[in-house]
Amino acid sequence: MKHEHIVKNVCPDSIAQELGIEPGDCLLSVNGNEIEDVFDYHFYVNDEYLTILIRKPYGEEWELEIEKDYEEDLGIEFEQGLMDEYRSCRNKCMFCFIDQMPEGMRDTLYFKDDDSRLSFLQGNYITLTNMSDHDIERIIRFRLEPINISFHTTNPKLRCKMLNNRFAGEALKKADRLYEAGIRMNGQIVLCKGINDGEELTRSIGKLSCYLPYLESVSVVPVGLTKYREGLYSLEPFTKEDAKEVLDNIHRWQEQIYKERGTHFIHGGDEWYILAEEELPEEERYDGYLQLENGVGMLRLLIDEFEESISKLPGDIKKREVSVATGKLAYPYICKLAQRITEKYTGTEVHVYAIENNFFGELITVSGLITGQDLEAQLKGRPLGKKLLLPCNMFRSGEEVFLDDMTLTQLAEALQVRVDIVKSSGQDFIDAILHLE
Ligand code: SF4
């Protein structure tokens, strides 16, 4: 198959613009190599000397010679982000969140990706089940790392059951190959009660720790259960006692692995600590927050950043009134942060609201899955002050649309208040509250 890639955008002042490359042009090859997809492209354009072949929309072919710094980008954006079709997953995991979504949401939310190229580019977690030997070879050859892997268990039979894919156990051998080639990886385990917890979890952590140092971290997060599980595998939510057990197990391993390898390696998601009503680990135990994209350590980081910033501020008595909406999970922590502000800024009033997730069901307590309609229904008529602050994880990056397609403007109109999106750092939270104008 011939691979041709249409240019969508050319960055201003880039090498590509200087050479006269334009939207609509077609990239045919780099240094004589046909480009299969974004993996190939990333690898081949790194060189200092390039010869690229472009076909103009009117058919003329241009051979362009380029001298540039090593790894300097050409500034080309292609019509297909991956320069190939997105690969969907071949599993039917018993805990899949997409299978638990109500009907009628936007199409893109139902797409089940499991694409190693997205793992490298965006940090997505992949199950390895639809990766060919060719994919593995390219990752090793081009050193595309880190690769983030959803292990869930290292028991091949159990993995087949959990992923509903008879090749899922065998696919674990691909992690062996990545390890042998020294490719950096991160792992995750979605824990399901009575399935891969207890002894199975102990075994999995033990086996995964053998992939150190290349497997740099593994997170354990509880399964998310919505109210739309009809016809799906019956899964139960974790209790406080369960969470304590999971954390005991994780902490035992952390201690042992830290003694032997100088890293904590295995990390519990923030949800476990809240459910178990235990103190969040101190910063050092997160090993540099390797799993932050997965939400692991988010609260500890927020609290520490907040403390560092607020302790340096002088305080005042100026009148301010503002509101913050969050999920039930983070609510107690956000209340404490708000209280710290109001102690120092005595004229400031902060209303913090915990939004119940009626859209997906009460077991979903993270702020990232709150919809516009739940916000509207639960905040209407409540004191909101001069503006309502919402965490940025309620929105897709760069967009002001909730999961249920309600826009930020629609919510602001419905509530008759200005609505601002706040980034997840402690300093941003303070700024958003204190700088009302
Ligand atoms: S890999 Fe499993 S959890 Fe992920 S999208 Fe596919 S079925 Fe869902």
Coordinates of C-alpha atoms and ligand atoms in Angstrom, one line a residue:
M1 CA 0.0 0.0 0.0
K2 CA 1.3 3.4 -0.9
H3 CA 1.3 5.9 1.9
E4 CA 0.6 9.5 1.1
H5 CA 0.1 12.2 3.7
I6 CA -1.8 15.5 3.0
V7 CA -0.5 18.6 4.8
K8 CA -3.2 20.3 6.8
N9 CA -1.3 23.2 8.3
V10 CA 2.1 24.7 8.1
C11 CA 3.4 26.5 11.2
P12 CA 4.4 30.2 10.7
D13 CA 8.1 30.8 10.6
S14 CA 8.8 27.0 10.3
I15 CA 11.2 25.2 8.0
A16 CA 8.3 24.0 6.0
Q17 CA 7.0 27.5 5.4
E18 CA 10.4 28.7 4.4
L19 CA 10.5 25.9 1.8
G20 CA 7.1 26.8 0.3
I21 CA 5.3 23.7 1.6
E22 CA 1.5 24.5 1.8
P23 CA -1.7 23.0 3.0
G24 CA -2.9 20.5 0.4
D25 CA 0.6 19.3 -0.5
C26 CA 1.3 15.6 -0.2
L27 CA 4.3 14.2 1.6
L28 CA 5.6 11.2 -0.4
S29 CA 8.9 10.3 1.3
V30 CA 11.7 11.4 3.7
N31 CA 15.3 10.5 2.8
G32 CA 13.9 7.9 0.3
N33 CA 11.8 6.2 3.0
E34 CA 8.1 5.9 2.5
I35 CA 6.3 7.1 5.6
E36 CA 3.9 4.6 7.0
D37 CA 2.6 6.7 9.9
V38 CA 3.5 9.1 12.6
F39 CA 6.0 6.7 14.1
D40 CA 8.0 6.6 10.9
Y41 CA 7.7 10.4 10.4
H42 CA 9.0 11.2 13.9
F43 CA 11.9 9.0 13.4
Y44 CA 13.0 10.0 9.9
V45 CA 12.6 13.8 10.3
N46 CA 15.0 13.9 13.2
D47 CA 18.0 13.8 11.0
E48 CA 20.1 16.9 10.3
Y49 CA 20.1 16.4 6.5
L50 CA 16.9 15.6 4.9
T51 CA 15.6 15.1 1.4
I52 CA 11.9 15.2 1.3
L53 CA 9.6 14.5 -1.7
I54 CA 6.4 16.6 -1.9
R55 CA 3.7 16.4 -4.5
K56 CA 1.9 19.7 -5.2
P57 CA -1.9 19.6 -5.7
Y58 CA -1.4 20.3 -9.4
G59 CA 0.8 17.2 -9.7
E60 CA 4.3 18.6 -9.8
E61 CA 6.8 16.8 -7.5
W62 CA 9.3 18.8 -5.5
E63 CA 12.4 17.3 -4.0
L64 CA 13.5 19.6 -1.1
E65 CA 16.9 19.4 0.6
I66 CA 17.0 20.5 4.2
E67 CA 19.8 21.2 6.6
K68 CA 18.6 21.7 10.2
D69 CA 19.3 20.9 13.9
Y70 CA 19.0 17.3 15.0
E71 CA 15.4 16.7 16.2
E72 CA 14.2 20.1 15.0
D73 CA 10.7 19.9 13.7
L74 CA 9.6 20.8 10.2
G75 CA 6.4 22.5 11.4
I76 CA 4.0 20.4 9.4
E77 CA 0.6 19.2 10.6
F78 CA -1.1 16.5 8.7
E79 CA -4.8 15.9 8.0
Q80 CA -4.7 12.6 9.9
G81 CA -3.1 13.2 13.3
L82 CA -1.5 9.7 13.3
M83 CA -0.9 9.9 9.5
D84 CA -2.9 6.7 9.5
E85 CA -6.3 5.3 10.6
Y86 CA -6.9 5.3 14.4
R87 CA -6.8 1.7 15.7
S88 CA -9.7 0.6 17.8
C89 CA -9.3 -2.0 20.5
R90 CA -10.1 -5.7 20.0
N91 CA -11.2 -6.2 23.6
K92 CA -14.5 -6.1 25.4
C93 CA -13.2 -5.5 28.9
M94 CA -15.6 -6.3 31.8
F95 CA -14.9 -2.8 33.2
C96 CA -14.9 -0.7 30.0
F97 CA -16.2 2.7 30.8
I98 CA -17.4 3.3 27.2
D99 CA -19.7 0.3 27.5
Q100 CA -21.2 2.0 30.6
M101 CA -22.1 5.2 28.9
P102 CA -25.7 6.2 28.1
E103 CA -26.8 6.4 24.5
G104 CA -26.9 9.7 22.6
M105 CA -23.6 11.2 23.6
R106 CA -21.3 12.5 20.8
D107 CA -19.9 9.8 18.5
T108 CA -16.2 10.4 19.3
L109 CA -16.8 9.5 23.0
Y110 CA -17.7 6.0 22.0
F111 CA -14.5 5.3 20.1
K112 CA -12.4 2.7 21.8
D113 CA -8.9 3.4 20.9
D114 CA -6.0 1.1 21.7
D115 CA -3.3 2.5 19.6
S116 CA 0.4 2.4 20.5
R117 CA 1.0 5.6 18.5
L118 CA -1.4 7.4 20.9
S119 CA 0.5 5.9 23.8
F120 CA 3.7 7.5 22.6
L121 CA 2.2 10.8 21.5
Q122 CA -0.5 11.4 24.1
G123 CA 0.3 9.0 27.0
N124 CA -2.8 6.8 26.3
Y125 CA -2.7 3.4 27.9
I126 CA -2.7 0.4 25.6
T127 CA -3.4 -3.3 26.2
L128 CA -0.9 -4.6 23.6
T129 CA -3.6 -6.9 22.2
N130 CA -3.7 -5.4 18.7
M131 CA 0.0 -4.7 18.3
S132 CA 1.8 -6.6 15.6
D133 CA 5.4 -7.7 15.8
H134 CA 6.1 -5.0 13.3
D135 CA 4.7 -2.4 15.7
I136 CA 6.9 -3.7 18.5
E137 CA 10.0 -3.7 16.3
R138 CA 9.4 -0.1 15.3
I139 CA 9.0 1.0 18.9
I140 CA 12.3 -0.7 19.7
R141 CA 14.1 0.5 16.6
F142 CA 12.9 4.1 16.8
R143 CA 13.0 4.1 20.6
L144 CA 9.5 5.5 21.0
E145 CA 9.2 5.7 24.7
P146 CA 7.7 5.6 27.3
I147 CA 4.9 3.3 26.3
N148 CA 2.0 3.1 28.8
I149 CA 0.5 -0.3 29.3
S150 CA -2.8 -1.4 30.8
F151 CA -1.7 -4.7 32.4
H152 CA -4.6 -5.2 34.9
T153 CA -3.1 -8.6 35.8
T154 CA -0.1 -10.7 34.9
N155 CA -2.1 -13.9 35.1
P156 CA -2.6 -14.7 31.4
K157 CA -5.9 -16.7 32.0
L158 CA -7.4 -14.0 34.1
R159 CA -6.3 -11.3 31.6
C160 CA -8.2 -13.1 28.8
K161 CA -11.3 -13.1 31.1
M162 CA -11.0 -9.5 32.1
L163 CA -10.4 -8.2 28.6
N164 CA -12.7 -10.7 27.0
N165 CA -10.0 -11.5 24.5
R166 CA -8.4 -14.9 24.1
F167 CA -5.2 -13.4 23.0
A168 CA -4.9 -11.0 26.0
G169 CA -2.7 -13.4 28.0
E170 CA -0.3 -14.1 25.2
A171 CA -0.1 -10.3 24.5
L172 CA 1.8 -9.9 27.8
K173 CA 4.9 -11.4 26.1
K174 CA 5.1 -8.1 24.1
A175 CA 6.0 -6.4 27.4
D176 CA 8.8 -8.9 27.8
R177 CA 10.2 -7.8 24.4
L178 CA 10.0 -4.1 25.3
Y179 CA 11.7 -4.8 28.6
E180 CA 14.5 -6.8 26.9
A181 CA 15.0 -3.9 24.5
G182 CA 15.2 -1.4 27.4
I183 CA 12.1 0.6 26.4
R184 CA 10.8 2.7 29.2
M185 CA 7.2 1.9 30.2
N186 CA 4.5 2.8 32.7
G187 CA 1.7 0.4 33.8
Q188 CA -1.7 0.6 35.2
I189 CA -4.1 -1.9 36.9
V190 CA -7.8 -1.2 36.9
L191 CA -8.9 -3.1 40.0
C192 CA -12.1 -5.0 40.0
K193 CA -13.5 -6.3 43.3
G194 CA -13.1 -10.1 43.7
I195 CA -11.5 -10.4 40.2
N196 CA -7.9 -9.1 40.2
D197 CA -7.5 -7.8 43.7
G198 CA -6.2 -9.7 46.8
E199 CA -3.7 -12.5 46.0
E200 CA -4.0 -11.7 42.3
L201 CA -2.9 -8.1 42.9
T202 CA 0.0 -9.3 45.0
R203 CA 1.2 -11.6 42.3
S204 CA 0.8 -9.0 39.6
I205 CA 2.8 -6.4 41.5
G206 CA 5.5 -9.0 42.2
K207 CA 5.8 -10.0 38.6
L208 CA 5.6 -6.4 37.3
S209 CA 8.4 -5.3 39.6
C210 CA 10.7 -7.7 37.7
Y211 CA 10.4 -5.3 34.8
L212 CA 12.2 -2.6 36.8
P213 CA 14.0 -0.3 35.9
Y214 CA 12.4 0.0 32.5
L215 CA 8.8 -0.3 33.8
E216 CA 9.1 2.9 35.8
S217 CA 5.8 2.9 37.7
V218 CA 2.5 1.1 38.0
S219 CA -0.7 2.7 39.2
V220 CA -3.7 0.8 40.8
V221 CA -7.0 2.6 40.3
P222 CA -10.5 1.4 41.2
V223 CA -12.9 0.5 38.5
G224 CA -15.4 3.2 37.6
L225 CA -19.0 1.9 37.8
T226 CA -21.8 3.9 36.2
K227 CA -25.5 3.2 36.5
Y228 CA -25.6 1.9 32.9
R229 CA -24.3 -1.7 33.5
E230 CA -27.3 -3.6 32.3
G231 CA -26.2 -6.8 30.5
L232 CA -22.6 -6.3 31.5
Y233 CA -20.4 -8.4 33.9
S234 CA -21.6 -7.9 37.4
L235 CA -19.1 -5.8 39.3
E236 CA -19.3 -4.5 42.8
P237 CA -18.0 -1.2 44.2
F238 CA -15.2 -1.2 46.7
T239 CA -15.9 -0.4 50.3
K240 CA -13.8 1.5 52.9
E241 CA -12.4 -1.8 54.2
D242 CA -11.5 -3.0 50.7
A243 CA -9.7 0.3 50.1
K244 CA -7.7 -0.2 53.3
E245 CA -6.7 -3.7 52.2
V246 CA -5.6 -2.5 48.8
L247 CA -3.6 0.3 50.3
D248 CA -1.9 -2.0 52.9
N249 CA -0.9 -4.3 50.0
I250 CA 0.5 -1.4 47.9
H251 CA 2.3 0.1 50.9
R252 CA 4.0 -3.2 51.8
W253 CA 5.2 -3.5 48.2
Q254 CA 6.3 0.2 48.2
E255 CA 8.5 -0.4 51.3
Q256 CA 10.1 -3.5 49.9
I257 CA 10.7 -2.2 46.4
Y258 CA 12.1 1.1 47.7
K259 CA 14.6 -0.8 49.9
E260 CA 15.7 -3.0 47.1
R261 CA 15.5 -0.6 44.1
G262 CA 15.3 2.9 45.5
T263 CA 11.9 3.7 43.9
H264 CA 8.3 3.2 45.2
F265 CA 7.2 1.9 41.8
I266 CA 3.6 1.0 42.7
H267 CA 1.1 3.8 43.4
G268 CA -2.5 3.8 44.6
G269 CA -4.9 6.2 42.9
D270 CA -6.1 9.1 45.0
E271 CA -9.6 7.5 45.2
W272 CA -8.3 4.7 47.5
Y273 CA -7.0 7.2 50.1
I274 CA -10.3 9.1 50.1
L275 CA -12.4 5.9 50.3
A276 CA -10.2 4.5 53.1
E277 CA -10.1 7.9 54.8
E278 CA -6.3 7.7 55.0
E279 CA -3.8 10.5 54.7
L280 CA -2.5 11.0 51.1
P281 CA 1.1 9.9 50.7
E282 CA 3.8 12.6 51.0
E283 CA 5.3 14.0 47.8
E284 CA 8.5 11.8 48.0
R285 CA 6.4 8.6 47.7
Y286 CA 5.1 9.6 44.2
D287 CA 8.6 9.3 42.7
G288 CA 8.2 12.6 40.8
Y289 CA 4.5 12.1 39.9
L290 CA 5.1 9.6 37.1
Q291 CA 1.3 8.8 36.9
L292 CA -0.1 12.3 37.2
E293 CA -1.8 12.0 33.8
N294 CA -3.7 9.1 35.3
G295 CA -4.8 11.3 38.2
V296 CA -2.5 9.6 40.6
G297 CA -1.0 12.1 43.1
M298 CA -3.1 15.0 41.7
L299 CA -4.5 15.9 45.2
R300 CA -1.1 15.7 46.9
L301 CA 0.4 18.0 44.3
L302 CA -2.5 20.4 44.4
I303 CA -2.3 20.7 48.2
D304 CA 1.5 21.1 48.3
E305 CA 1.5 23.7 45.5
F306 CA -1.3 25.5 47.2
E307 CA 0.4 25.5 50.6
E308 CA 3.6 26.8 49.1
S309 CA 1.8 29.7 47.4
I310 CA -0.6 30.7 50.1
S311 CA 2.1 30.8 52.8
K312 CA 3.9 33.5 50.9
L313 CA 0.8 35.7 50.5
P314 CA 0.1 38.7 52.8
G315 CA -3.7 38.4 53.1
D316 CA -6.2 41.2 53.1
I317 CA -9.8 42.2 54.1
K318 CA -11.1 43.0 50.6
K319 CA -14.7 41.8 49.9
R320 CA -14.9 38.9 47.4
E321 CA -17.5 36.2 46.9
V322 CA -17.0 33.3 44.6
S323 CA -18.1 29.7 44.1
V324 CA -16.3 26.4 43.2
A325 CA -18.0 23.2 42.0
T326 CA -16.2 19.9 42.2
G327 CA -16.9 16.2 42.4
K328 CA -17.7 14.5 45.7
L329 CA -14.2 12.9 45.7
A330 CA -12.2 16.1 45.9
Y331 CA -14.8 18.1 47.8
P332 CA -13.4 17.8 51.4
Y333 CA -9.9 18.8 50.1
I334 CA -11.2 21.8 48.1
C335 CA -13.2 22.9 51.2
K336 CA -10.0 22.8 53.3
L337 CA -8.1 24.9 50.6
A338 CA -11.0 27.4 50.5
Q339 CA -10.9 27.7 54.2
R340 CA -7.2 28.4 54.2
I341 CA -7.8 31.3 51.8
T342 CA -10.7 32.7 53.8
E343 CA -8.6 32.6 57.0
K344 CA -6.0 34.8 55.4
Y345 CA -8.3 36.9 53.2
T346 CA -11.0 37.6 55.8
G347 CA -13.4 39.5 53.5
T348 CA -13.5 36.6 51.0
E349 CA -16.3 34.2 50.9
V350 CA -16.0 30.9 48.9
H351 CA -19.0 28.6 48.4
V352 CA -17.8 25.1 47.6
Y353 CA -20.3 22.7 46.1
A354 CA -20.0 18.9 45.7
I355 CA -21.9 17.9 42.6
E356 CA -23.6 14.6 42.7
N357 CA -23.2 12.7 39.4
N358 CA -26.8 12.0 38.4
F359 CA -25.8 11.6 34.7
F360 CA -23.5 8.6 35.2
G361 CA -24.7 7.6 38.7
E362 CA -23.7 8.3 42.3
L363 CA -20.7 5.9 42.2
I364 CA -18.9 8.3 39.8
T365 CA -17.4 10.9 42.1
V366 CA -14.5 12.4 40.1
S367 CA -14.9 16.0 38.8
G368 CA -13.7 15.1 35.3
L369 CA -17.0 13.3 34.6
I370 CA -19.4 15.9 35.7
T371 CA -21.8 17.2 33.1
G372 CA -23.3 20.6 32.4
Q373 CA -26.8 19.5 33.2
D374 CA -25.8 18.2 36.7
L375 CA -24.1 21.5 37.3
E376 CA -27.1 23.5 36.2
A377 CA -29.6 21.5 38.1
Q378 CA -27.6 21.5 41.4
L379 CA -26.4 25.1 41.3
K380 CA -29.5 26.9 40.2
G381 CA -30.7 29.3 42.9
R382 CA -27.6 28.7 45.1
P383 CA -25.3 31.6 46.1
L384 CA -22.5 31.7 43.4
G385 CA -20.9 35.1 44.1
K386 CA -19.2 37.0 41.3
K387 CA -18.1 33.9 39.4
L388 CA -18.3 30.2 39.4
L389 CA -15.0 28.3 39.1
L390 CA -14.8 24.9 37.4
P391 CA -11.7 22.6 37.2
C392 CA -10.3 22.2 33.7
N393 CA -10.7 18.5 33.7
M394 CA -14.4 18.9 33.2
F395 CA -13.6 19.9 29.6
R396 CA -11.7 18.5 26.8
S397 CA -8.4 20.4 26.4
G398 CA -8.9 23.7 24.6
E399 CA -12.7 23.3 24.4
E400 CA -15.5 24.8 26.5
V401 CA -17.9 21.9 26.1
F402 CA -19.0 19.5 28.8
L403 CA -19.4 15.7 28.2
D404 CA -23.1 16.1 27.6
D405 CA -22.4 18.8 24.9
M406 CA -23.6 21.7 27.0
T407 CA -21.3 24.6 26.5
L408 CA -19.7 26.8 29.1
T409 CA -21.7 29.8 27.8
Q410 CA -25.0 27.9 28.1
L411 CA -24.2 27.1 31.7
A412 CA -23.2 30.7 32.4
E413 CA -26.5 31.9 30.9
A414 CA -28.6 29.3 32.8
L415 CA -27.0 30.2 36.1
Q416 CA -26.7 33.9 35.3
V417 CA -23.1 34.0 36.5
R418 CA -19.7 34.3 34.9
V419 CA -18.0 30.8 34.7
D420 CA -14.2 30.4 34.6
I421 CA -12.1 27.3 34.0
V422 CA -9.3 26.9 36.5
K423 CA -6.1 25.0 35.7
S424 CA -5.2 22.2 38.2
S425 CA -2.3 23.9 40.0
G426 CA -2.5 25.4 43.5
Q427 CA -1.4 28.8 42.3
D428 CA -4.1 28.9 39.6
F429 CA -6.7 28.0 42.2
I430 CA -5.6 30.9 44.5
D431 CA -5.4 33.4 41.6
A432 CA -8.8 32.4 40.4
I433 CA -10.3 33.2 43.8
L434 CA -8.4 36.3 44.7
H435 CA -8.3 38.1 41.4
L436 CA -12.0 38.4 40.8
E437 CA -11.7 41.2 38.4
Ligands
SF4_1 S1 -9.3 -1.8 25.9 FE1 -11.0 -2.4 27.2 S2 -11.4 -0.6 28.5 FE2 -10.2 0.1 26.8 S3 -11.6 0.8 25.2 FE3 -11.2 -1.4 24.8 S4 -12.7 -2.5 25.8 FE4 -12.7 -0.5 26.7

